[in-house]
PDB file of C-alpha atoms in Angstrom:
ATOM      1  CA  UNK D1154      -0.053   0.192   0.184  1.00 64.00           C
ATOM      2  CA  UNK D1155       2.888   2.376   0.886  1.00 68.00           C
ATOM      3  CA  UNK D1156       4.583   1.916  -2.787  1.00 72.00           C
ATOM      4  CA  UNK D1157       1.356   2.070  -4.200  1.00 76.00           C
ATOM      5  CA  UNK D1158       0.365   5.653  -2.318  1.00 77.00           C
ATOM      6  CA  UNK D1159       4.072   6.956  -3.035  1.00 74.00           C
ATOM      7  CA  UNK D1160       3.647   6.061  -6.802  1.00 76.00           C
ATOM      8  CA  UNK D1161       0.527   7.992  -6.882  1.00 76.00           C
ATOM      9  CA  UNK D1162       1.575  10.868  -4.552  1.00 79.00           C
ATOM     10  CA  UNK D1163       5.057  11.473  -6.117  1.00 78.00           C
ATOM     11  CA  UNK D1164       5.765   9.672  -9.033  1.00 80.00           C
ATOM     12  CA  UNK D1165       2.173   9.958 -10.559  1.00 85.00           C
ATOM     13  CA  UNK D1166      -0.910  12.416 -10.822  1.00 90.00           C
ATOM     14  CA  UNK D1167       0.843  14.169  -7.591  1.00 95.00           C
ATOM     15  CA  UNK D1168      -1.789  13.029  -5.247  1.00 96.00           C
ATOM     16  CA  UNK D1169      -3.952  10.340  -3.595  1.00 94.00           C
ATOM     17  CA  UNK D1170      -6.506   9.711  -1.631  1.00 95.00           C
ATOM     18  CA  UNK D1171      -6.224   6.774   1.523  1.00 94.00           C
ATOM     19  CA  UNK D1172      -9.806   5.756   2.483  1.00 95.00           C
ATOM     20  CA  UNK D1173     -11.094   3.310   5.358  1.00 93.00           C
ATOM     21  CA  UNK D1174      -9.094   4.713   8.414  1.00 97.00           C
ATOM     22  CA  UNK D1175     -10.687   4.495  11.782  1.00 97.00           C
ATOM     23  CA  UNK D1176      -9.749   8.061  12.394  1.00 98.00           C
ATOM     24  CA  UNK D1177     -13.285   9.160  12.555  1.00 96.00           C
ATOM     25  CA  UNK D1178     -14.224   6.801  15.654  1.00 97.00           C
ATOM     26  CA  UNK D1179     -10.906   8.159  17.522  1.00 97.00           C
ATOM     27  CA  UNK D1180     -10.340  10.720  19.974  1.00 97.00           C
ATOM     28  CA  UNK D1181      -8.625  14.019  19.009  1.00 97.00           C
ATOM     29  CA  UNK D1182      -5.462  13.182  20.478  1.00 97.00           C
ATOM     30  CA  UNK D1183      -5.234   9.642  19.333  1.00 98.00           C
ATOM     31  CA  UNK D1184      -6.209  10.788  15.785  1.00 98.00           C
ATOM     32  CA  UNK D1185      -3.146  12.657  16.025  1.00 98.00           C
ATOM     33  CA  UNK D1186      -1.069   9.956  16.748  1.00 98.00           C
ATOM     34  CA  UNK D1187      -2.724   7.523  14.197  1.00 98.00           C
ATOM     35  CA  UNK D1188      -1.907   9.861  11.380  1.00 98.00           C
ATOM     36  CA  UNK D1189       1.700  10.443  11.973  1.00 97.00           C
ATOM     37  CA  UNK D1190       2.318   6.592  12.949  1.00 96.00           C
ATOM     38  CA  UNK D1191       0.561   5.684   9.546  1.00 95.00           C
ATOM     39  CA  UNK D1192       2.237   8.498   7.289  1.00 95.00           C
ATOM     40  CA  UNK D1193       5.786   7.938   8.755  1.00 94.00           C
ATOM     41  CA  UNK D1194       5.659   5.129   6.200  1.00 89.00           C
ATOM     42  CA  UNK D1195       5.967   7.557   3.173  1.00 92.00           C
ATOM     43  CA  UNK D1196       8.641   9.609   5.412  1.00 94.00           C
ATOM     44  CA  UNK D1197       9.739  11.904   7.942  1.00 96.00           C
ATOM     45  CA  UNK D1198       6.957  13.831   9.889  1.00 97.00           C
ATOM     46  CA  UNK D1199       8.215  17.606  10.714  1.00 98.00           C
ATOM     47  CA  UNK D1200       7.430  19.540  13.359  1.00 97.00           C
ATOM     48  CA  UNK D1201       4.837  22.380  12.881  1.00 96.00           C
ATOM     49  CA  UNK D1202       4.204  24.980  15.278  1.00 92.00           C
ATOM     50  CA  UNK D1203       6.145  27.165  17.728  1.00 88.00           C
ATOM     51  CA  UNK D1204       7.138  26.448  21.174  1.00 88.00           C
ATOM     52  CA  UNK D1205       4.470  24.399  23.448  1.00 90.00           C
ATOM     53  CA  UNK D1206       2.169  24.819  20.113  1.00 89.00           C
ATOM     54  CA  UNK D1207       4.472  22.247  18.371  1.00 95.00           C
ATOM     55  CA  UNK D1208       3.297  18.912  16.923  1.00 96.00           C
ATOM     56  CA  UNK D1209       3.881  16.657  14.003  1.00 98.00           C
ATOM     57  CA  UNK D1210      -0.036  16.420  13.658  1.00 97.00           C
ATOM     58  CA  UNK D1211      -1.388  20.130  13.163  1.00 96.00           C
ATOM     59  CA  UNK D1212      -4.821  20.093  14.206  1.00 96.00           C
ATOM     60  CA  UNK D1213      -6.939  22.155  11.119  1.00 95.00           C
ATOM     61  CA  UNK D1214      -9.819  23.528  12.579  1.00 93.00           C
ATOM     62  CA  UNK D1215     -11.966  26.794  13.202  1.00 89.00           C
ATOM     63  CA  UNK D1216     -10.835  28.045  16.392  1.00 87.00           C
ATOM     64  CA  UNK D1217     -12.405  31.568  15.361  1.00 79.00           C
ATOM     65  CA  UNK D1218      -9.201  32.867  13.446  1.00 69.00           C
ATOM     66  CA  UNK D1219     -10.176  35.425  10.304  1.00 56.00           C
ATOM     67  CA  UNK D1220      -8.384  35.353   7.114  1.00 54.00           C
ATOM     68  CA  UNK D1221      -9.305  38.656   6.842  1.00 49.00           C
ATOM     69  CA  UNK D1222      -9.818  41.885   9.125  1.00 45.00           C
ATOM     70  CA  UNK D1223     -12.779  43.507   9.552  1.00 45.00           C
ATOM     71  CA  UNK D1224     -11.913  46.080   6.325  1.00 47.00           C
ATOM     72  CA  UNK D1225     -12.200  42.601   4.258  1.00 46.00           C
ATOM     73  CA  UNK D1226      -7.795  43.086   4.070  1.00 48.00           C
ATOM     74  CA  UNK D1227      -6.064  39.715   4.235  1.00 47.00           C
ATOM     75  CA  UNK D1228      -4.655  39.329   7.912  1.00 50.00           C
ATOM     76  CA  UNK D1229      -1.065  38.435   7.646  1.00 52.00           C
ATOM     77  CA  UNK D1230      -0.436  37.323  10.930  1.00 56.00           C
ATOM     78  CA  UNK D1231      -3.663  34.317  10.582  1.00 57.00           C
ATOM     79  CA  UNK D1232      -3.187  30.962  10.617  1.00 69.00           C
ATOM     80  CA  UNK D1233      -5.644  30.285   8.399  1.00 73.00           C
ATOM     81  CA  UNK D1234      -5.791  26.946   8.972  1.00 80.00           C
ATOM     82  CA  UNK D1235      -7.626  27.415  12.393  1.00 82.00           C
ATOM     83  CA  UNK D1236     -10.103  29.579   9.967  1.00 80.00           C
ATOM     84  CA  UNK D1237     -13.209  28.173   8.585  1.00 79.00           C
ATOM     85  CA  UNK D1238     -13.505  30.526   5.285  1.00 84.00           C
ATOM     86  CA  UNK D1239     -12.409  30.019   1.675  1.00 87.00           C
ATOM     87  CA  UNK D1240      -8.839  29.324   1.414  1.00 91.00           C
ATOM     88  CA  UNK D1241      -6.793  30.393  -1.516  1.00 93.00           C
ATOM     89  CA  UNK D1242      -4.698  28.261  -3.478  1.00 97.00           C
ATOM     90  CA  UNK D1243      -1.190  27.916  -2.362  1.00 97.00           C
ATOM     91  CA  UNK D1244       1.176  25.416  -1.603  1.00 97.00           C
ATOM     92  CA  UNK D1245       3.023  24.732   1.827  1.00 96.00           C
ATOM     93  CA  UNK D1246       6.825  24.894   1.084  1.00 97.00           C
ATOM     94  CA  UNK D1247       6.585  28.265  -0.456  1.00 97.00           C
ATOM     95  CA  UNK D1248       6.612  29.888   3.350  1.00 96.00           C
ATOM     96  CA  UNK D1249       8.932  27.498   4.440  1.00 96.00           C
ATOM     97  CA  UNK D1250       6.732  26.943   7.220  1.00 95.00           C
ATOM     98  CA  UNK D1251       8.496  26.965  10.553  1.00 93.00           C
ATOM     99  CA  UNK D1252      11.969  26.576   8.995  1.00 94.00           C
ATOM    100  CA  UNK D1253      10.322  23.114   6.985  1.00 94.00           C
ATOM    101  CA  UNK D1254      10.654  22.527   3.486  1.00 95.00           C
ATOM    102  CA  UNK D1255       7.724  19.314   3.224  1.00 97.00           C
ATOM    103  CA  UNK D1256       7.922  16.831  -0.197  1.00 96.00           C
ATOM    104  CA  UNK D1257       4.407  15.619   0.778  1.00 96.00           C
ATOM    105  CA  UNK D1258       1.552  17.381   3.016  1.00 97.00           C
ATOM    106  CA  UNK D1259      -1.339  14.772   4.222  1.00 97.00           C
ATOM    107  CA  UNK D1260      -4.720  15.778   5.278  1.00 98.00           C
ATOM    108  CA  UNK D1261      -6.496  13.309   7.401  1.00 98.00           C
ATOM    109  CA  UNK D1262     -10.076  14.107   8.030  1.00 98.00           C
ATOM    110  CA  UNK D1263     -11.265  13.402  11.485  1.00 98.00           C
ATOM    111  CA  UNK D1264     -14.008  15.167  11.651  1.00 98.00           C
ATOM    112  CA  UNK D1265     -16.103  16.712   8.257  1.00 97.00           C
ATOM    113  CA  UNK D1266     -18.604  19.719   8.538  1.00 97.00           C
ATOM    114  CA  UNK D1267     -22.201  19.872   8.081  1.00 96.00           C
ATOM    115  CA  UNK D1268     -21.452  21.077   4.638  1.00 96.00           C
ATOM    116  CA  UNK D1269     -18.809  22.326   2.437  1.00 96.00           C
ATOM    117  CA  UNK D1270     -14.815  22.396   3.248  1.00 96.00           C
ATOM    118  CA  UNK D1271     -13.592  20.308   0.269  1.00 97.00           C
ATOM    119  CA  UNK D1272     -10.066  20.504  -0.580  1.00 98.00           C
ATOM    120  CA  UNK D1273      -9.624  22.030  -3.926  1.00 98.00           C
ATOM    121  CA  UNK D1274      -6.436  21.092  -5.819  1.00 98.00           C
ATOM    122  CA  UNK D1275      -4.704  22.740  -9.222  1.00 98.00           C
ATOM    123  CA  UNK D1276      -1.882  20.401 -10.832  1.00 98.00           C
ATOM    124  CA  UNK D1277       1.319  23.379 -10.758  1.00 98.00           C
ATOM    125  CA  UNK D1278       2.731  21.456 -13.545  1.00 98.00           C
ATOM    126  CA  UNK D1279      -0.297  21.675 -16.036  1.00 98.00           C
ATOM    127  CA  UNK D1280      -0.191  25.461 -14.926  1.00 98.00           C
ATOM    128  CA  UNK D1281       3.356  25.819 -15.921  1.00 98.00           C
ATOM    129  CA  UNK D1282       2.300  24.151 -19.249  1.00 98.00           C
ATOM    130  CA  UNK D1283      -0.589  26.960 -19.657  1.00 98.00           C
ATOM    131  CA  UNK D1284       2.450  29.537 -19.203  1.00 98.00           C
ATOM    132  CA  UNK D1285       4.522  28.143 -21.228  1.00 98.00           C
ATOM    133  CA  UNK D1286       2.336  27.920 -23.948  1.00 98.00           C
ATOM    134  CA  UNK D1287       0.376  30.988 -23.897  1.00 98.00           C
ATOM    135  CA  UNK D1288       2.397  33.381 -21.692  1.00 98.00           C
ATOM    136  CA  UNK D1289       6.084  32.748 -21.818  1.00 98.00           C
ATOM    137  CA  UNK D1290       7.228  36.450 -20.968  1.00 98.00           C
ATOM    138  CA  UNK D1291       5.045  35.910 -17.853  1.00 98.00           C
ATOM    139  CA  UNK D1292       6.746  32.413 -17.158  1.00 98.00           C
ATOM    140  CA  UNK D1293      10.162  33.989 -17.134  1.00 98.00           C
ATOM    141  CA  UNK D1294       9.109  36.286 -14.686  1.00 98.00           C
ATOM    142  CA  UNK D1295       7.762  33.752 -12.202  1.00 98.00           C
ATOM    143  CA  UNK D1296      11.467  32.304 -12.741  1.00 98.00           C
ATOM    144  CA  UNK D1297      12.937  34.762 -11.079  1.00 98.00           C
ATOM    145  CA  UNK D1298      12.806  35.255  -6.969  1.00 97.00           C
ATOM    146  CA  UNK D1299       9.920  36.771  -5.339  1.00 97.00           C
ATOM    147  CA  UNK D1300       9.472  37.429  -1.723  1.00 97.00           C
ATOM    148  CA  UNK D1301       7.239  35.816   0.271  1.00 96.00           C
ATOM    149  CA  UNK D1302       5.599  36.712   3.436  1.00 95.00           C
ATOM    150  CA  UNK D1303       5.604  34.092   6.083  1.00 94.00           C
ATOM    151  CA  UNK D1304       5.333  36.432   9.291  1.00 91.00           C
ATOM    152  CA  UNK D1305       2.799  33.716  10.447  1.00 88.00           C
ATOM    153  CA  UNK D1306       5.076  30.894  10.726  1.00 93.00           C
ATOM    154  CA  UNK D1307       8.775  32.412  10.849  1.00 93.00           C
ATOM    155  CA  UNK D1308      10.729  30.400  13.244  1.00 92.00           C
ATOM    156  CA  UNK D1309      12.556  31.853  15.797  1.00 89.00           C
ATOM    157  CA  UNK D1310      15.378  34.834  15.011  1.00 91.00           C
ATOM    158  CA  UNK D1311      14.823  34.023  11.220  1.00 94.00           C
ATOM    159  CA  UNK D1312      13.286  36.728   8.884  1.00 95.00           C
ATOM    160  CA  UNK D1313       9.794  37.002   8.196  1.00 94.00           C
ATOM    161  CA  UNK D1314      10.624  37.240   4.362  1.00 96.00           C
ATOM    162  CA  UNK D1315      11.979  34.544   2.024  1.00 97.00           C
ATOM    163  CA  UNK D1316      12.963  34.787  -1.336  1.00 97.00           C
ATOM    164  CA  UNK D1317      12.091  32.290  -4.164  1.00 97.00           C
ATOM    165  CA  UNK D1318      10.822  32.113  -7.407  1.00 98.00           C
ATOM    166  CA  UNK D1319       7.154  30.345  -8.233  1.00 98.00           C
ATOM    167  CA  UNK D1320       8.823  27.618 -10.930  1.00 98.00           C
ATOM    168  CA  UNK D1321      12.263  26.264 -10.842  1.00 97.00           C
ATOM    169  CA  UNK D1322      13.681  23.395 -11.724  1.00 95.00           C
ATOM    170  CA  UNK D1323      15.530  20.808  -9.030  1.00 92.00           C
ATOM    171  CA  UNK D1324      15.982  17.373  -9.007  1.00 87.00           C
ATOM    172  CA  UNK D1325      15.421  17.174 -13.335  1.00 91.00           C
ATOM    173  CA  UNK D1326      11.688  18.517 -12.614  1.00 94.00           C
ATOM    174  CA  UNK D1327       9.248  21.743 -12.490  1.00 97.00           C
ATOM    175  CA  UNK D1328       8.768  22.430  -8.798  1.00 97.00           C
ATOM    176  CA  UNK D1329       6.581  24.966  -7.753  1.00 98.00           C
ATOM    177  CA  UNK D1330       6.472  27.863  -4.486  1.00 98.00           C
ATOM    178  CA  UNK D1331       3.185  29.661  -4.749  1.00 98.00           C
ATOM    179  CA  UNK D1332       1.072  31.626  -2.478  1.00 96.00           C
ATOM    180  CA  UNK D1333      -0.005  34.788  -4.151  1.00 96.00           C
ATOM    181  CA  UNK D1334      -1.549  36.270  -1.093  1.00 92.00           C
ATOM    182  CA  UNK D1335       2.122  36.091   0.880  1.00 93.00           C
ATOM    183  CA  UNK D1336       3.831  37.558  -2.260  1.00 96.00           C
ATOM    184  CA  UNK D1337       1.566  40.300  -2.253  1.00 92.00           C
ATOM    185  CA  UNK D1338       1.849  41.456   1.333  1.00 91.00           C
ATOM    186  CA  UNK D1339       5.550  40.741   1.263  1.00 93.00           C
ATOM    187  CA  UNK D1340       6.364  44.351   0.162  1.00 88.00           C
ATOM    188  CA  UNK D1341       5.011  45.821   3.313  1.00 85.00           C
ATOM    189  CA  UNK D1342       7.812  43.923   5.107  1.00 89.00           C
ATOM    190  CA  UNK D1343      10.738  44.698   2.209  1.00 93.00           C
ATOM    191  CA  UNK D1344       9.751  48.079   2.137  1.00 93.00           C
ATOM    192  CA  UNK D1345       9.922  47.517  -1.910  1.00 92.00           C
ATOM    193  CA  UNK D1346       6.814  48.080  -4.045  1.00 93.00           C
ATOM    194  CA  UNK D1347       6.622  45.005  -6.290  1.00 95.00           C
ATOM    195  CA  UNK D1348       8.043  45.791  -9.966  1.00 96.00           C
ATOM    196  CA  UNK D1349       4.996  46.649 -12.599  1.00 97.00           C
ATOM    197  CA  UNK D1350       6.306  43.565 -14.921  1.00 97.00           C
ATOM    198  CA  UNK D1351       6.261  40.875 -12.003  1.00 97.00           C
ATOM    199  CA  UNK D1352       3.031  42.010 -10.882  1.00 97.00           C
ATOM    200  CA  UNK D1353       1.642  41.669 -14.108  1.00 98.00           C
ATOM    201  CA  UNK D1354       2.870  38.241 -14.533  1.00 98.00           C
ATOM    202  CA  UNK D1355       1.663  37.890 -10.875  1.00 98.00           C
ATOM    203  CA  UNK D1356      -1.995  38.525 -12.311  1.00 98.00           C
ATOM    204  CA  UNK D1357      -1.777  36.203 -15.222  1.00 98.00           C
ATOM    205  CA  UNK D1358      -1.038  33.314 -12.811  1.00 98.00           C
ATOM    206  CA  UNK D1359      -3.961  34.333 -10.926  1.00 98.00           C
ATOM    207  CA  UNK D1360      -6.393  34.293 -13.651  1.00 98.00           C
ATOM    208  CA  UNK D1361      -4.295  31.332 -14.955  1.00 98.00           C
ATOM    209  CA  UNK D1362      -5.410  29.480 -11.277  1.00 98.00           C
ATOM    210  CA  UNK D1363      -8.856  30.563 -11.520  1.00 97.00           C
ATOM    211  CA  UNK D1364      -9.611  28.234 -14.671  1.00 98.00           C
ATOM    212  CA  UNK D1365     -12.130  25.690 -13.608  1.00 97.00           C
ATOM    213  CA  UNK D1366     -10.843  23.101 -16.350  1.00 98.00           C
ATOM    214  CA  UNK D1367      -7.535  22.911 -13.640  1.00 98.00           C
ATOM    215  CA  UNK D1368      -9.221  22.287 -10.884  1.00 98.00           C
ATOM    216  CA  UNK D1369     -10.477  19.351  -8.573  1.00 97.00           C
ATOM    217  CA  UNK D1370     -12.799  19.098  -5.845  1.00 97.00           C
ATOM    218  CA  UNK D1371     -12.314  16.381  -3.292  1.00 97.00           C
ATOM    219  CA  UNK D1372     -15.219  16.238  -0.441  1.00 97.00           C
ATOM    220  CA  UNK D1373     -13.449  14.126   2.166  1.00 98.00           C
ATOM    221  CA  UNK D1374     -14.948  11.564   4.473  1.00 98.00           C
ATOM    222  CA  UNK D1375     -14.266  10.936   7.723  1.00 98.00           C
ATOM    223  CA  UNK D1376     -11.199   8.703   7.739  1.00 98.00           C
ATOM    224  CA  UNK D1377     -10.071   9.796   4.432  1.00 98.00           C
ATOM    225  CA  UNK D1378      -6.365  11.093   4.289  1.00 97.00           C
ATOM    226  CA  UNK D1379      -5.728  13.195   1.172  1.00 97.00           C
ATOM    227  CA  UNK D1380      -1.244  13.326   0.503  1.00 97.00           C
ATOM    228  CA  UNK D1381      -0.377  15.636  -1.712  1.00 97.00           C
ATOM    229  CA  UNK D1382       3.330  16.444  -3.403  1.00 97.00           C
ATOM    230  CA  UNK D1383       3.671  19.848  -2.136  1.00 98.00           C
ATOM    231  CA  UNK D1384       6.353  20.396  -4.638  1.00 97.00           C
ATOM    232  CA  UNK D1385       3.739  20.161  -7.629  1.00 97.00           C
ATOM    233  CA  UNK D1386      -0.043  20.720  -6.432  1.00 98.00           C
ATOM    234  CA  UNK D1387      -1.391  23.572  -4.713  1.00 98.00           C
ATOM    235  CA  UNK D1388      -4.436  23.245  -2.481  1.00 98.00           C
ATOM    236  CA  UNK D1389      -7.076  25.171  -0.939  1.00 96.00           C
ATOM    237  CA  UNK D1390     -10.516  24.790   0.141  1.00 95.00           C
ATOM    238  CA  UNK D1391     -14.145  26.244  -0.159  1.00 95.00           C
ATOM    239  CA  UNK D1392     -15.529  27.749   2.945  1.00 92.00           C
ATOM    240  CA  UNK D1393     -18.094  25.586   5.260  1.00 94.00           C
ATOM    241  CA  UNK D1394     -20.869  25.295   7.786  1.00 94.00           C
ATOM    242  CA  UNK D1395     -19.981  23.743  11.063  1.00 95.00           C
ATOM    243  CA  UNK D1396     -21.872  22.323  13.465  1.00 94.00           C
ATOM    244  CA  UNK D1397     -22.708  24.098  16.570  1.00 93.00           C
ATOM    245  CA  UNK D1398     -21.597  21.422  18.893  1.00 94.00           C
ATOM    246  CA  UNK D1399     -17.694  22.202  19.496  1.00 89.00           C
ATOM    247  CA  UNK D1400     -17.131  18.177  19.828  1.00 91.00           C
ATOM    248  CA  UNK D1401     -18.307  17.829  16.229  1.00 94.00           C
ATOM    249  CA  UNK D1402     -16.784  20.284  14.609  1.00 95.00           C
ATOM    250  CA  UNK D1403     -14.919  19.992  11.535  1.00 97.00           C
ATOM    251  CA  UNK D1404     -11.267  18.903  11.975  1.00 97.00           C
ATOM    252  CA  UNK D1405      -8.442  17.715  10.198  1.00 97.00           C
ATOM    253  CA  UNK D1406      -4.911  16.658  11.142  1.00 98.00           C
ATOM    254  CA  UNK D1407      -2.185  17.890   8.465  1.00 98.00           C
ATOM    255  CA  UNK D1408       1.059  15.897   8.514  1.00 98.00           C
ATOM    256  CA  UNK D1409       4.095  17.538   6.408  1.00 98.00           C
ATOM    257  CA  UNK D1410       6.546  14.959   5.267  1.00 97.00           C
ATOM    258  CA  UNK D1411      10.062  15.006   4.327  1.00 96.00           C
ATOM    259  CA  UNK D1412      10.207  11.985   2.083  1.00 89.00           C
ATOM    260  CA  UNK D1413      13.352   9.909   0.682  1.00 69.00           C
ATOM    261  CA  UNK D1414      14.135   8.402  -2.445  1.00 61.00           C
ATOM    262  CA  UNK D1415      11.885   5.181  -3.116  1.00 51.00           C
ATOM    263  CA  UNK D1416      14.856   3.319  -3.897  1.00 46.00           C
ATOM    264  CA  UNK D1417      16.203   4.006  -0.175  1.00 43.00           C
ATOM    265  CA  UNK D1418      13.012   2.719   1.200  1.00 43.00           C
ATOM    266  CA  UNK D1419      11.928  -1.213   1.361  1.00 38.00           C
ATOM    267  CA  UNK D1420       9.084  -2.273  -0.983  1.00 37.00           C
ATOM    268  CA  UNK D1421       7.854  -4.377   1.775  1.00 39.00           C
ATOM    269  CA  UNK D1422       6.659  -1.877   4.158  1.00 40.00           C
ATOM    270  CA  UNK D1423       3.087  -1.529   4.049  1.00 45.00           C
ATOM    271  CA  UNK D1424       0.555   0.693   4.846  1.00 43.00           C
ATOM    272  CA  UNK D1425      -1.240  -0.379   8.464  1.00 48.00           C
ATOM    273  CA  UNK D1426      -4.645   0.529   7.558  1.00 48.00           C
ATOM    274  CA  UNK D1427      -6.891   1.720   4.681  1.00 51.00           C
ATOM    275  CA  UNK D1428      -6.962   1.567   0.665  1.00 54.00           C
ATOM    276  CA  UNK D1429      -5.771   4.184  -1.700  1.00 55.00           C
ATOM    277  CA  UNK D1430      -8.218   4.744  -5.075  1.00 56.00           C
ATOM    278  CA  UNK D1431      -7.237   6.187  -8.269  1.00 41.00           C
ATOM    279  CA  UNK D1432      -9.229   6.827 -11.132  1.00 33.00           C
ATOM    280  CA  UNK D1433      -8.185   8.152 -14.963  1.00 30.00           C
ATOM    281  CA  UNK D1434      -9.630  11.555 -16.510  1.00 32.00           C
ATOM    282  CA  UNK D1435      -8.824  14.299 -18.957  1.00 36.00           C
ATOM    283  CA  UNK D1436      -7.981  16.441 -16.095  1.00 41.00           C
ATOM    284  CA  UNK D1437      -4.231  16.309 -14.961  1.00 36.00           C
ATOM    285  CA  UNK D1438      -4.838  16.363 -11.456  1.00 39.00           C
ATOM    286  CA  UNK D1439      -8.091  13.880 -11.044  1.00 37.00           C
ATOM    287  CA  UNK D1440      -6.635  10.757  -9.451  1.00 38.00           C
ATOM    288  CA  UNK D1441      -8.629   9.627  -6.733  1.00 36.00           C
TER     289      UNK D1441
END
């Protein structure tokens, strides 16, 4: 099972869904421990958070945080994982969260919302192909470093801004670091407005990301685990309506992983629970 999952998430379409785990029947703490134990078969879980909040299994749930201020301005210091609104497309490694550069991000559904809260995916390779074929000038600019605001996940003693290209060639493949919201707010920290040509390239990228034919929406059920190649696939979330009972409210467990090459892991390693699913479709990211 672990080998099949690695093939789909890392060497195939860029993501996979494991179904049938017992996470929905567990306590939250037990589900956190289960998630990290299960996913160790794919790679090394990376710590998330600061100080006493540090965890290998990060709780993605509504804790009263808003991704926007009262005047509808993006809230740079907010953990958007602790809100229940729409979450824009991004990949986590774009901000190098807590000093980490995950290869994979896994989201285990512990409890689902009353309505909404589906995961939305876009294949960064498909986006790169559209830009290469139709907007080569914009792609050239997106291959140059952009400042990215990471003040919400800055490691102690390090800069709240990192600089990296949105697209780059690494390890023989295109890799992606995309968080347009955090690129936009980085100018406040650097004191340097984004040059007009770079701003135009970002706007072109935003328009390509908005194309509905590039998006896949995945409503996870309790016990489902979505595993994403964070070097390639962007993820977001639809807004959701939650349960009134706090003990039933939507909760996912996020595990960030550093994965090693397949030839360094035994093919005999087995996934302890669940099954992975796949299906072919014309959309390059539609594999479940």
